Short mmCIF file of C-alpha atoms in Angstrom, two decimals:
data_model
loop_
_atom_site.label_atom_id
_atom_site.label_comp_id
_atom_site.label_asym_id
_atom_site.label_seq_id
_atom_site.Cartn_x
_atom_site.Cartn_y
_atom_site.Cartn_z
CA MET A 1 40.39 -70.29 14.24
CA SER A 2 42.48 -70.91 10.76
CA ALA A 3 45.11 -68.79 9.68
CA GLU A 4 42.44 -66.52 7.20
CA PHE A 5 41.47 -64.40 10.48
CA ASP A 6 45.36 -63.27 10.70
CA THR A 7 44.83 -61.62 7.54
CA LEU A 8 41.15 -60.43 7.59
CA SER A 9 40.22 -56.96 7.79
CA ALA A 10 39.25 -55.33 10.71
CA LEU A 11 36.26 -53.63 9.57
CA ALA A 12 35.33 -57.43 8.78
CA LEU A 13 35.97 -58.48 11.92
CA ARG A 14 34.23 -56.00 14.16
CA GLY A 15 31.16 -57.28 11.92
CA MET A 16 31.92 -60.84 12.65
CA VAL A 17 32.36 -59.85 16.77
CA ALA A 18 28.55 -58.07 16.41
CA ARG A 19 27.10 -60.92 14.72
CA ARG A 20 28.35 -63.05 17.53
CA GLU A 21 30.76 -64.93 14.71
CA VAL A 22 33.84 -64.92 16.56
CA SER A 23 34.07 -64.06 20.47
CA PRO A 24 36.78 -61.57 21.37
CA VAL A 25 38.32 -63.79 23.70
CA GLU A 26 39.34 -66.10 20.78
CA LEU A 27 40.63 -63.20 18.92
CA THR A 28 42.16 -62.00 21.61
CA ARG A 29 43.65 -65.32 22.66
CA ARG A 30 44.72 -66.01 18.59
CA ALA A 31 46.73 -62.32 18.31
CA LEU A 32 48.46 -63.13 22.41
CA ASP A 33 49.69 -66.59 20.59
CA ARG A 34 50.75 -65.39 17.58
CA ALA A 35 53.00 -62.01 19.13
CA ILE A 36 54.33 -64.42 21.46
CA ALA A 37 55.30 -67.17 19.10
CA THR A 38 57.03 -64.42 16.97
CA GLN A 39 58.87 -62.67 19.78
CA PRO A 40 62.12 -64.90 18.79
CA THR A 41 61.85 -63.69 15.22
CA LEU A 42 60.40 -60.37 14.67
CA ASN A 43 60.83 -59.16 18.32
CA ALA A 44 57.60 -56.40 17.82
CA PHE A 45 56.96 -56.37 21.28
CA PHE A 46 58.30 -54.44 24.39
CA VAL A 47 55.78 -56.23 26.58
CA ILE A 48 53.20 -58.35 26.36
CA LEU A 49 50.29 -57.69 28.40
CA GLU A 50 48.59 -61.00 28.53
CA GLU A 51 46.71 -60.88 31.95
CA GLU A 52 45.26 -57.60 31.14
CA ALA A 53 44.41 -58.16 27.90
CA MET A 54 42.28 -61.84 28.14
CA ALA A 55 40.05 -59.97 31.33
CA ALA A 56 39.28 -56.97 28.83
CA ALA A 57 38.29 -59.31 26.18
CA ARG A 58 36.04 -61.21 28.80
CA VAL A 59 34.45 -57.99 29.17
CA ALA A 60 33.84 -57.35 25.93
CA GLU A 61 32.47 -60.85 25.24
CA ASP A 62 30.06 -60.49 28.42
CA ALA A 63 29.05 -57.38 26.36
CA VAL A 64 28.57 -58.98 22.84
CA MET A 65 26.50 -62.20 24.59
CA THR A 66 24.20 -59.54 26.96
CA GLY A 67 22.98 -57.37 23.93
CA ALA A 68 25.01 -54.63 25.00
CA PRO A 69 25.77 -51.57 23.20
CA LEU A 70 28.98 -51.95 21.28
CA GLY A 71 31.91 -49.95 20.54
CA LEU A 72 33.43 -49.05 17.35
CA ILE A 73 36.01 -51.19 17.89
CA HIS A 74 34.71 -53.77 20.44
CA GLY A 75 36.50 -57.35 21.24
CA LEU A 76 39.37 -55.68 18.32
CA PRO A 77 43.11 -56.45 19.50
CA PHE A 78 45.01 -53.60 18.78
CA SER A 79 48.68 -52.77 20.57
CA ALA A 80 50.49 -48.77 21.60
CA LYS A 81 53.82 -48.33 20.86
CA ASP A 82 56.42 -48.03 24.15
CA LEU A 83 56.15 -43.66 22.95
CA MET A 84 53.21 -43.81 24.51
CA ALA A 85 52.10 -44.08 28.65
CA VAL A 86 49.65 -47.61 29.66
CA LYS A 87 48.86 -46.83 32.91
CA GLY A 88 50.85 -49.60 35.02
CA ALA A 89 52.68 -51.24 31.96
CA PRO A 90 56.47 -50.23 31.55
CA TYR A 91 57.17 -46.79 29.42
CA ALA A 92 60.61 -46.54 28.23
CA SER A 93 60.35 -45.05 25.64
CA GLY A 94 62.73 -47.18 24.10
CA SER A 95 65.61 -46.31 25.96
CA ARG A 96 67.43 -48.10 29.05
CA ALA A 97 67.49 -44.86 30.63
CA MET A 98 64.10 -45.16 31.28
CA ALA A 99 63.77 -48.92 31.62
CA HIS A 100 62.42 -48.96 35.26
CA ASN A 101 59.42 -46.27 33.95
CA ILE A 102 55.97 -47.22 35.40
CA ALA A 103 53.00 -45.46 33.46
CA GLU A 104 50.63 -43.33 35.92
CA VAL A 105 48.44 -43.34 33.40
CA ASP A 106 46.54 -43.82 29.65
CA ALA A 107 47.65 -41.67 26.98
CA PRO A 108 44.11 -40.46 25.29
CA ALA A 109 44.44 -42.63 22.09
CA VAL A 110 44.95 -45.44 24.52
CA GLU A 111 42.15 -44.44 26.66
CA ARG A 112 40.13 -43.94 23.97
CA ALA A 113 40.63 -47.48 22.02
CA LYS A 114 40.04 -48.92 25.07
CA ALA A 115 36.74 -46.97 25.74
CA GLN A 116 35.68 -48.14 22.32
CA GLY A 117 35.98 -51.77 22.96
CA GLY A 118 39.75 -52.18 21.75
CA ILE A 119 41.41 -54.75 23.62
CA LEU A 120 44.92 -53.73 24.18
CA ILE A 121 47.27 -56.79 23.94
CA GLY A 122 50.84 -55.12 24.62
CA LYS A 123 53.06 -52.33 23.79
CA THR A 124 55.73 -52.33 20.82
CA THR A 125 59.38 -51.67 20.14
CA THR A 126 60.53 -48.10 18.65
CA SER A 127 64.00 -46.68 18.17
CA GLU A 128 65.11 -44.56 21.18
CA PHE A 129 62.82 -41.78 21.74
CA GLY A 130 61.89 -42.32 18.41
CA CYS A 131 65.23 -40.82 17.08
CA LYS A 132 65.90 -43.39 13.91
CA PRO A 133 63.31 -44.29 11.44
CA ILE A 134 64.51 -47.72 11.81
CA GLY A 135 63.56 -50.61 14.24
CA ASP A 136 66.22 -51.45 16.82
CA SER A 137 67.27 -50.09 20.59
CA PRO A 138 69.70 -51.02 22.87
CA LEU A 139 66.83 -51.78 25.50
CA THR A 140 65.10 -54.17 23.13
CA GLY A 141 67.51 -54.74 19.99
CA ILE A 142 66.51 -55.42 16.80
CA THR A 143 62.82 -55.61 15.20
CA ARG A 144 62.74 -57.36 11.84
CA ASN A 145 60.53 -57.15 9.19
CA PRO A 146 58.07 -60.26 8.27
CA TRP A 147 58.65 -59.55 4.65
CA ASN A 148 62.20 -60.50 5.02
CA LEU A 149 63.68 -61.03 8.36
CA ALA A 150 67.46 -59.83 7.04
CA MET A 151 65.81 -56.17 6.96
CA THR A 152 64.13 -53.64 9.35
CA PRO A 153 60.80 -52.67 9.42
CA GLY A 154 61.00 -49.44 9.54
CA GLY A 155 60.63 -47.30 12.23
CA SER A 156 59.99 -45.49 14.75
CA SER A 157 57.18 -47.64 15.21
CA ALA A 158 59.10 -50.63 14.13
CA GLY A 159 56.97 -53.36 16.28
CA ALA A 160 53.33 -51.53 15.14
CA ALA A 161 54.15 -52.23 11.77
CA ALA A 162 55.97 -55.51 12.49
CA SER A 163 52.93 -56.81 14.23
CA VAL A 164 50.05 -55.67 11.70
CA ALA A 165 52.11 -57.05 8.58
CA ALA A 166 52.98 -60.75 10.67
CA GLY A 167 48.95 -60.42 11.46
CA ILE A 168 49.26 -60.22 14.68
CA THR A 169 46.84 -57.44 15.36
CA PRO A 170 44.42 -56.08 12.40
CA PHE A 171 46.00 -52.14 13.40
CA ALA A 172 48.29 -50.22 15.89
CA LEU A 173 48.63 -47.19 17.28
CA GLY A 174 51.82 -45.70 16.24
CA THR A 175 53.68 -42.21 16.78
CA ASP A 176 54.80 -39.72 13.83
CA GLY A 177 57.43 -36.88 14.98
CA GLY A 178 59.48 -37.05 11.43
CA GLY A 179 57.75 -39.77 9.11
CA SER A 180 57.70 -42.74 12.36
CA ILE A 181 54.27 -43.86 10.64
CA ARG A 182 54.70 -43.34 7.31
CA ILE A 183 58.27 -45.21 7.00
CA PRO A 184 57.53 -48.19 8.54
CA CYS A 185 53.64 -48.61 6.45
CA ALA A 186 56.20 -47.95 3.37
CA PHE A 187 58.93 -50.81 4.60
CA SER A 188 56.22 -52.95 5.55
CA GLY A 189 53.00 -52.87 2.66
CA LEU A 190 51.20 -51.32 5.11
CA SER A 191 49.07 -48.18 5.06
CA GLY A 192 48.93 -45.66 7.97
CA LEU A 193 47.14 -41.52 8.92
CA LYS A 194 49.02 -39.04 10.19
CA GLY A 195 46.60 -36.56 11.21
CA GLN A 196 46.23 -32.99 10.90
CA PHE A 197 48.43 -31.62 13.71
CA GLY A 198 46.07 -31.87 17.30
CA ARG A 199 43.71 -34.13 15.96
CA VAL A 200 44.65 -36.90 17.70
CA PRO A 201 45.58 -35.71 21.34
CA VAL A 202 49.10 -36.28 22.70
CA TRP A 203 49.93 -36.80 26.20
CA PRO A 204 51.95 -36.96 28.85
CA THR A 205 53.90 -33.95 26.41
CA SER A 206 56.05 -35.48 24.11
CA ALA A 207 59.62 -34.57 23.98
CA THR A 208 58.82 -32.99 20.53
CA PRO A 209 55.45 -31.35 21.57
CA THR A 210 55.65 -29.37 18.38
CA LEU A 211 56.09 -32.33 15.58
CA ALA A 212 54.50 -35.18 17.70
CA HIS A 213 51.45 -36.94 16.47
CA VAL A 214 49.50 -40.08 17.18
CA GLY A 215 47.98 -42.53 14.55
CA PRO A 216 47.19 -46.09 13.04
CA ILE A 217 48.92 -48.67 11.11
CA ALA A 218 47.13 -51.04 9.00
CA ARG A 219 46.31 -53.28 6.39
CA SER A 220 44.40 -51.18 4.80
CA MET A 221 43.15 -47.09 4.77
CA ALA A 222 39.67 -48.23 5.57
CA ASP A 223 40.71 -50.14 8.71
CA ALA A 224 43.22 -47.01 9.56
CA ALA A 225 40.79 -44.67 9.49
CA LEU A 226 38.04 -46.92 11.61
CA LEU A 227 41.42 -46.91 14.47
CA PHE A 228 41.86 -42.81 13.86
CA SER A 229 37.88 -42.15 14.22
CA ALA A 230 38.33 -44.25 17.58
CA VAL A 231 40.84 -42.39 19.12
CA ALA A 232 40.69 -38.20 17.11
CA GLY A 233 39.09 -35.96 18.84
CA HIS A 234 39.98 -32.23 21.15
CA ASP A 235 41.22 -33.48 24.99
CA ARG A 236 41.90 -30.65 27.38
CA ARG A 237 45.72 -31.98 28.22
CA ASP A 238 47.06 -31.44 25.15
CA PRO A 239 46.58 -27.67 24.64
CA PHE A 240 47.25 -28.32 20.65
CA THR A 241 44.40 -30.70 19.97
CA VAL A 242 42.18 -28.99 17.12
CA ALA A 243 38.63 -28.11 18.91
CA GLY A 244 36.57 -28.89 15.70
CA PRO A 245 34.67 -31.82 14.75
CA VAL A 246 36.82 -34.97 13.40
CA PRO A 247 36.41 -35.26 9.16
CA ASP A 248 34.09 -38.59 8.06
CA VAL A 249 37.14 -40.74 7.44
CA MET A 250 35.23 -44.00 7.19
CA GLY A 251 32.42 -42.35 5.07
CA ALA A 252 35.56 -40.79 3.06
CA ALA A 253 37.13 -44.59 2.33
CA GLN A 254 33.97 -45.75 0.15
CA ALA A 255 34.33 -42.45 -1.87
CA SER A 256 34.74 -41.90 -5.59
CA VAL A 257 38.29 -39.67 -6.34
CA ALA A 258 37.15 -38.18 -9.84
CA GLY A 259 38.15 -35.00 -10.20
CA ILE A 260 40.82 -34.61 -7.35
CA ARG A 261 43.39 -32.15 -8.38
CA VAL A 262 46.43 -34.12 -7.58
CA ALA A 263 50.21 -32.94 -7.66
CA TYR A 264 52.90 -35.77 -7.62
CA SER A 265 56.23 -34.62 -6.86
CA PRO A 266 58.95 -37.57 -7.10
CA THR A 267 61.75 -35.61 -5.36
CA PHE A 268 60.22 -32.56 -4.08
CA GLY A 269 63.45 -30.80 -5.63
CA TYR A 270 65.68 -32.59 -3.83
CA ALA A 271 65.65 -36.28 -2.74
CA ARG A 272 67.45 -38.88 -4.33
CA PRO A 273 65.40 -41.60 -4.81
CA ALA A 274 66.58 -45.22 -6.30
CA PRO A 275 64.80 -46.24 -10.09
CA GLU A 276 62.25 -49.22 -8.54
CA VAL A 277 60.94 -46.17 -6.21
CA ILE A 278 60.35 -43.78 -9.11
CA ALA A 279 59.06 -46.74 -11.30
CA ALA A 280 56.04 -47.05 -8.27
CA THR A 281 55.67 -44.17 -7.87
CA ASP A 282 54.63 -43.16 -11.61
CA ARG A 283 52.81 -46.13 -11.71
CA ALA A 284 50.67 -44.74 -8.65
CA ALA A 285 50.36 -41.66 -10.85
CA ARG A 286 49.09 -42.83 -13.59
CA THR A 287 46.60 -45.40 -11.10
CA PHE A 288 44.85 -41.72 -9.98
CA GLU A 289 44.91 -40.62 -13.55
CA ALA A 290 42.49 -43.64 -14.79
CA LEU A 291 40.68 -42.91 -11.25
CA GLY A 292 39.72 -39.76 -12.33
CA CYS A 293 42.03 -37.05 -10.69
CA HIS A 294 43.62 -34.39 -12.15
CA VAL A 295 47.33 -35.20 -12.03
CA GLU A 296 50.58 -33.02 -12.72
CA GLU A 297 53.98 -33.72 -12.12
CA VAL A 298 55.58 -30.88 -10.20
CA ASP A 299 59.50 -31.42 -10.07
CA GLU A 300 60.06 -28.30 -7.28
CA VAL A 301 57.92 -28.50 -3.89
CA PHE A 302 60.03 -27.18 -1.90
CA ASP A 303 62.95 -24.16 -2.21
CA THR A 304 65.15 -26.08 0.03
CA ASP A 305 65.37 -28.98 1.70
CA PRO A 306 63.61 -28.61 5.19
CA ALA A 307 65.66 -30.84 7.15
CA ASP A 308 67.58 -29.09 8.98
CA LEU A 309 65.13 -26.93 10.15
CA TRP A 310 63.03 -30.70 11.09
CA THR A 311 66.64 -31.51 12.82
CA ALA A 312 66.72 -28.38 15.53
CA GLU A 313 63.43 -28.90 16.64
CA PHE A 314 62.97 -32.69 17.13
CA TYR A 315 66.68 -33.40 18.27
CA ALA A 316 67.33 -30.14 20.61
CA GLY A 317 63.70 -31.56 22.30
CA VAL A 318 64.98 -35.01 22.65
CA GLY A 319 67.96 -33.81 23.88
CA THR A 320 66.84 -31.52 26.76
CA ARG A 321 64.84 -34.19 27.59
CA LEU A 322 68.04 -36.34 28.06
CA ARG A 323 70.31 -33.83 29.01
CA ASP A 324 71.04 -35.38 32.02
CA VAL A 325 71.70 -38.87 30.60
CA LEU A 326 73.80 -37.26 27.66
CA GLU A 327 76.35 -35.47 30.22
CA ASN A 328 75.85 -37.83 32.92
CA ARG A 329 75.51 -41.29 31.91
CA ARG A 330 75.80 -41.68 27.97
CA GLU A 331 77.04 -45.17 27.78
CA LEU A 332 72.86 -45.85 28.43
CA LEU A 333 72.06 -44.25 24.91
CA ASP A 334 72.01 -45.31 21.39
CA PRO A 335 75.48 -44.09 20.27
CA ALA A 336 73.85 -42.69 17.09
CA VAL A 337 71.20 -41.06 19.27
CA ALA A 338 73.72 -39.49 21.10
CA ASP A 339 76.34 -38.17 18.67
CA ILE A 340 73.18 -36.35 17.13
CA LEU A 341 71.54 -35.09 20.18
CA MET A 342 74.53 -32.97 21.41
CA PRO A 343 74.82 -30.58 18.49
CA ALA A 344 70.87 -30.14 18.87
CA LEU A 345 71.89 -29.42 22.31
CA GLY A 346 74.28 -26.63 21.38
CA GLN A 347 72.02 -24.33 19.16
CA GLU A 348 72.12 -20.16 19.80
CA MET A 349 69.11 -18.83 20.95
CA LYS A 350 69.34 -16.84 17.62
CA SER A 351 69.74 -19.77 15.23
CA TYR A 352 66.70 -21.93 17.06
CA TYR A 353 64.83 -18.95 16.41
CA ALA A 354 65.74 -18.47 12.87
CA SER A 355 64.66 -22.02 12.35
CA VAL A 356 61.23 -21.15 14.39
CA PHE A 357 60.21 -18.55 12.19
CA ALA A 358 61.87 -20.53 8.65
CA ARG A 359 59.63 -23.32 9.49
CA TYR A 360 56.44 -20.31 9.64
CA ALA A 361 57.35 -19.24 6.17
CA LEU A 362 57.28 -22.83 4.97
CA ARG A 363 53.87 -23.46 6.00
CA GLU A 364 52.64 -20.61 4.33
CA LYS A 365 54.31 -21.89 1.39
CA MET A 366 52.71 -25.22 1.53
CA ARG A 367 49.21 -23.27 2.28
CA LEU A 368 49.75 -21.86 -1.25
CA PHE A 369 50.90 -24.65 -2.77
CA PHE A 370 47.02 -26.23 -1.69
CA GLU A 371 45.45 -23.94 -3.17
CA ARG A 372 46.26 -25.37 -6.51
CA TYR A 373 45.76 -28.82 -5.55
CA ASP A 374 43.58 -31.30 -3.05
CA LEU A 375 46.52 -34.11 -2.66
CA LEU A 376 50.20 -34.27 -3.24
CA ILE A 377 51.38 -37.74 -3.93
CA SER A 378 55.00 -38.48 -3.62
CA PRO A 379 57.12 -41.83 -2.81
CA VAL A 380 57.41 -42.09 1.29
CA LEU A 381 60.96 -43.07 1.21
CA PRO A 382 64.03 -43.21 -1.44
CA VAL A 383 64.56 -46.98 -1.35
CA SER A 384 62.26 -50.19 -0.76
CA ALA A 385 64.42 -51.98 1.99
CA LEU A 386 66.94 -51.45 4.31
CA GLU A 387 69.56 -53.99 6.08
CA ALA A 388 68.32 -54.16 9.94
CA GLY A 389 70.95 -52.83 11.65
CA ARG A 390 71.84 -50.27 9.48
CA ASN A 391 70.99 -47.00 10.50
CA LEU A 392 71.44 -45.44 6.48
CA PRO A 393 70.87 -46.90 2.92
CA LYS A 394 74.05 -47.52 0.83
CA GLY A 395 75.10 -44.52 -1.06
CA LEU A 396 73.05 -42.13 1.50
CA GLU A 397 75.57 -42.27 3.90
CA ASP A 398 76.28 -38.50 3.83
CA ARG A 399 72.91 -37.44 4.88
CA ASN A 400 71.70 -37.46 8.84
CA LEU A 401 69.64 -40.94 11.24
CA VAL A 402 66.46 -39.12 9.66
CA SER A 403 67.11 -36.71 6.55
CA TRP A 404 67.68 -39.56 4.54
CA VAL A 405 64.13 -40.35 4.64
CA PHE A 406 63.49 -36.89 2.47
CA TYR A 407 59.92 -36.65 1.90
CA THR A 408 57.74 -37.62 5.45
CA TYR A 409 59.74 -34.64 7.50
CA PRO A 410 58.60 -31.85 6.02
CA PHE A 411 54.13 -32.31 7.06
CA ASN A 412 55.54 -32.71 10.75
CA LEU A 413 56.87 -29.60 9.90
CA THR A 414 53.17 -27.74 8.81
CA GLY A 415 51.43 -30.07 10.67
CA GLN A 416 49.55 -31.12 7.56
CA PRO A 417 47.52 -34.93 7.20
CA ALA A 418 49.95 -37.42 5.33
CA GLY A 419 49.11 -41.17 4.51
CA ALA A 420 50.88 -44.24 3.75
CA VAL A 421 49.99 -46.93 1.34
CA CYS A 422 51.75 -49.53 -0.63
CA ALA A 423 52.63 -48.73 -4.25
CA GLY A 424 53.32 -51.98 -5.22
CA LEU A 425 56.85 -54.23 -4.58
CA SER A 426 60.07 -53.33 -6.02
CA PRO A 427 61.61 -56.51 -8.13
CA GLN A 428 63.03 -58.23 -5.10
CA GLY A 429 59.87 -58.41 -3.31
CA MET A 430 59.65 -55.63 -1.18
CA PRO A 431 56.91 -53.19 -0.98
CA ILE A 432 57.61 -49.76 -1.71
CA GLY A 433 55.17 -46.53 -0.08
CA LEU A 434 52.96 -43.90 -1.07
CA GLN A 435 52.71 -40.77 0.87
CA ILE A 436 49.52 -38.81 0.32
CA VAL A 437 49.59 -35.38 1.71
CA GLY A 438 46.65 -33.09 2.15
CA ARG A 439 45.34 -29.33 2.77
CA SER A 440 45.36 -28.38 6.27
CA TYR A 441 42.57 -30.26 8.55
CA CYS A 442 41.26 -32.51 5.23
CA GLU A 443 42.21 -35.92 6.81
CA ASP A 444 39.14 -37.30 4.57
CA ASP A 445 40.61 -36.54 0.92
CA VAL A 446 43.75 -38.13 2.40
CA VAL A 447 41.59 -41.04 3.49
CA ARG A 448 39.60 -40.78 0.26
CA ALA A 449 42.83 -41.43 -2.24
CA ALA A 450 44.37 -43.70 -0.38
CA ALA A 451 41.52 -46.31 0.16
CA ALA A 452 40.41 -45.69 -3.76
CA PHE A 453 44.07 -46.28 -4.73
CA GLU A 454 44.32 -49.53 -2.82
CA ARG A 455 40.96 -50.37 -4.56
CA ALA A 456 42.48 -50.49 -7.78
CA GLN A 457 45.12 -52.45 -6.69
CA PRO A 458 45.09 -56.74 -6.82
CA PRO A 459 44.01 -58.44 -4.01
CA GLY A 460 46.40 -59.13 -1.71
CA TYR A 461 48.79 -56.84 -3.58
CA ASN A 462 50.61 -55.86 -0.04
CA ARG A 463 50.74 -58.94 2.27
CA PRO A 464 54.24 -60.65 2.99
CA PRO A 465 55.11 -63.92 2.56
CA ALA A 466 53.74 -66.47 4.99
CA GLY A 467 56.17 -67.85 7.72
CA ALA A 468 57.29 -64.98 9.41
#
């Protein structure tokens, strides 16, 4: 197998497997070898499940050779972030406090991906309990970006993004409680989809159950739509899951965007983006105009920055889950994470519920906003790159661990579908992310716009330099 297999799309590989042009065993062996070989440089994996993956690949190959019905992602390697349960595998959530925890079940998305023929090769790295949008934790160390090893791939789905960008697997399962799929996609030149809240079941219960999403990270939105289709749908174990039909996102990935009403907001009214970010997203807005969309620039989307609403919910949830560790074994935690969890635990009930009701008001404001528009586009991040090991970009030291991101957490509060694609490269050669937000329950609109935008770009525009 040549190096071209490391950059082929999941859709192309799926067809090759079905036609017996490449075997699941070959694909899995190559993915495992790449994962092992890049650990010293990228550090994308928390645990590599070599024996289990090869056994599953042989079963998948037997199905191909005997003419059995094939699943939606049959024979394709994938990974799952360490905030997700994989039966029999370590389940540490990026924390030394959980280092010896072993999952007793597969998370529903993992279970469904396997049932559709996917081959799980390992669990990828995350910041501790997903509390930072970058790629390090005291348990696993620093995960690095294939575009530039001095930089973070973003997080908290850090290893998932690094491994997909490096060509280890064609796609991966990540989680998103405040932007943790979209952020690493932006820093790593990838495409990702946070579906409608509850569209993909989250179980066992997350530390942030009203914010958490599971979704795909891939090298194109069409590939992300493939994995999303394999894992989305109602599951009674998650009481928040949507009971209605899953939109046809695979069909949407081939559809025209002519006539779509698009709001473009460079700042939402409060963000502080770098000039190269604005330049890239301005170009993206013009691309949508050229594709036949009606694009209108909107300076102010929100009355105020909803960061405090998100912080009150997210960090209080994680802090409650880790209260015993915070109070008795604080030295096990990332110091920056411990510092931000303690104040969240100190909230009074009156203050907390004021945030809850403000969050419902925010949802209503967005519902009314999307009566005028089909989509909202914006940057994903205010910067194009961040040095590995740093918690905050230069010039944004006044923000907290997540609020410097600005653009992603509002849509965990509202629950709307939101995706990320590569908008282009900075003058320094690093990817810049474009966020696409849809109306509630309309993942197909997000996918349609993202895939159309990608088709309008030069081939390989979001591919990192060789040698990761």
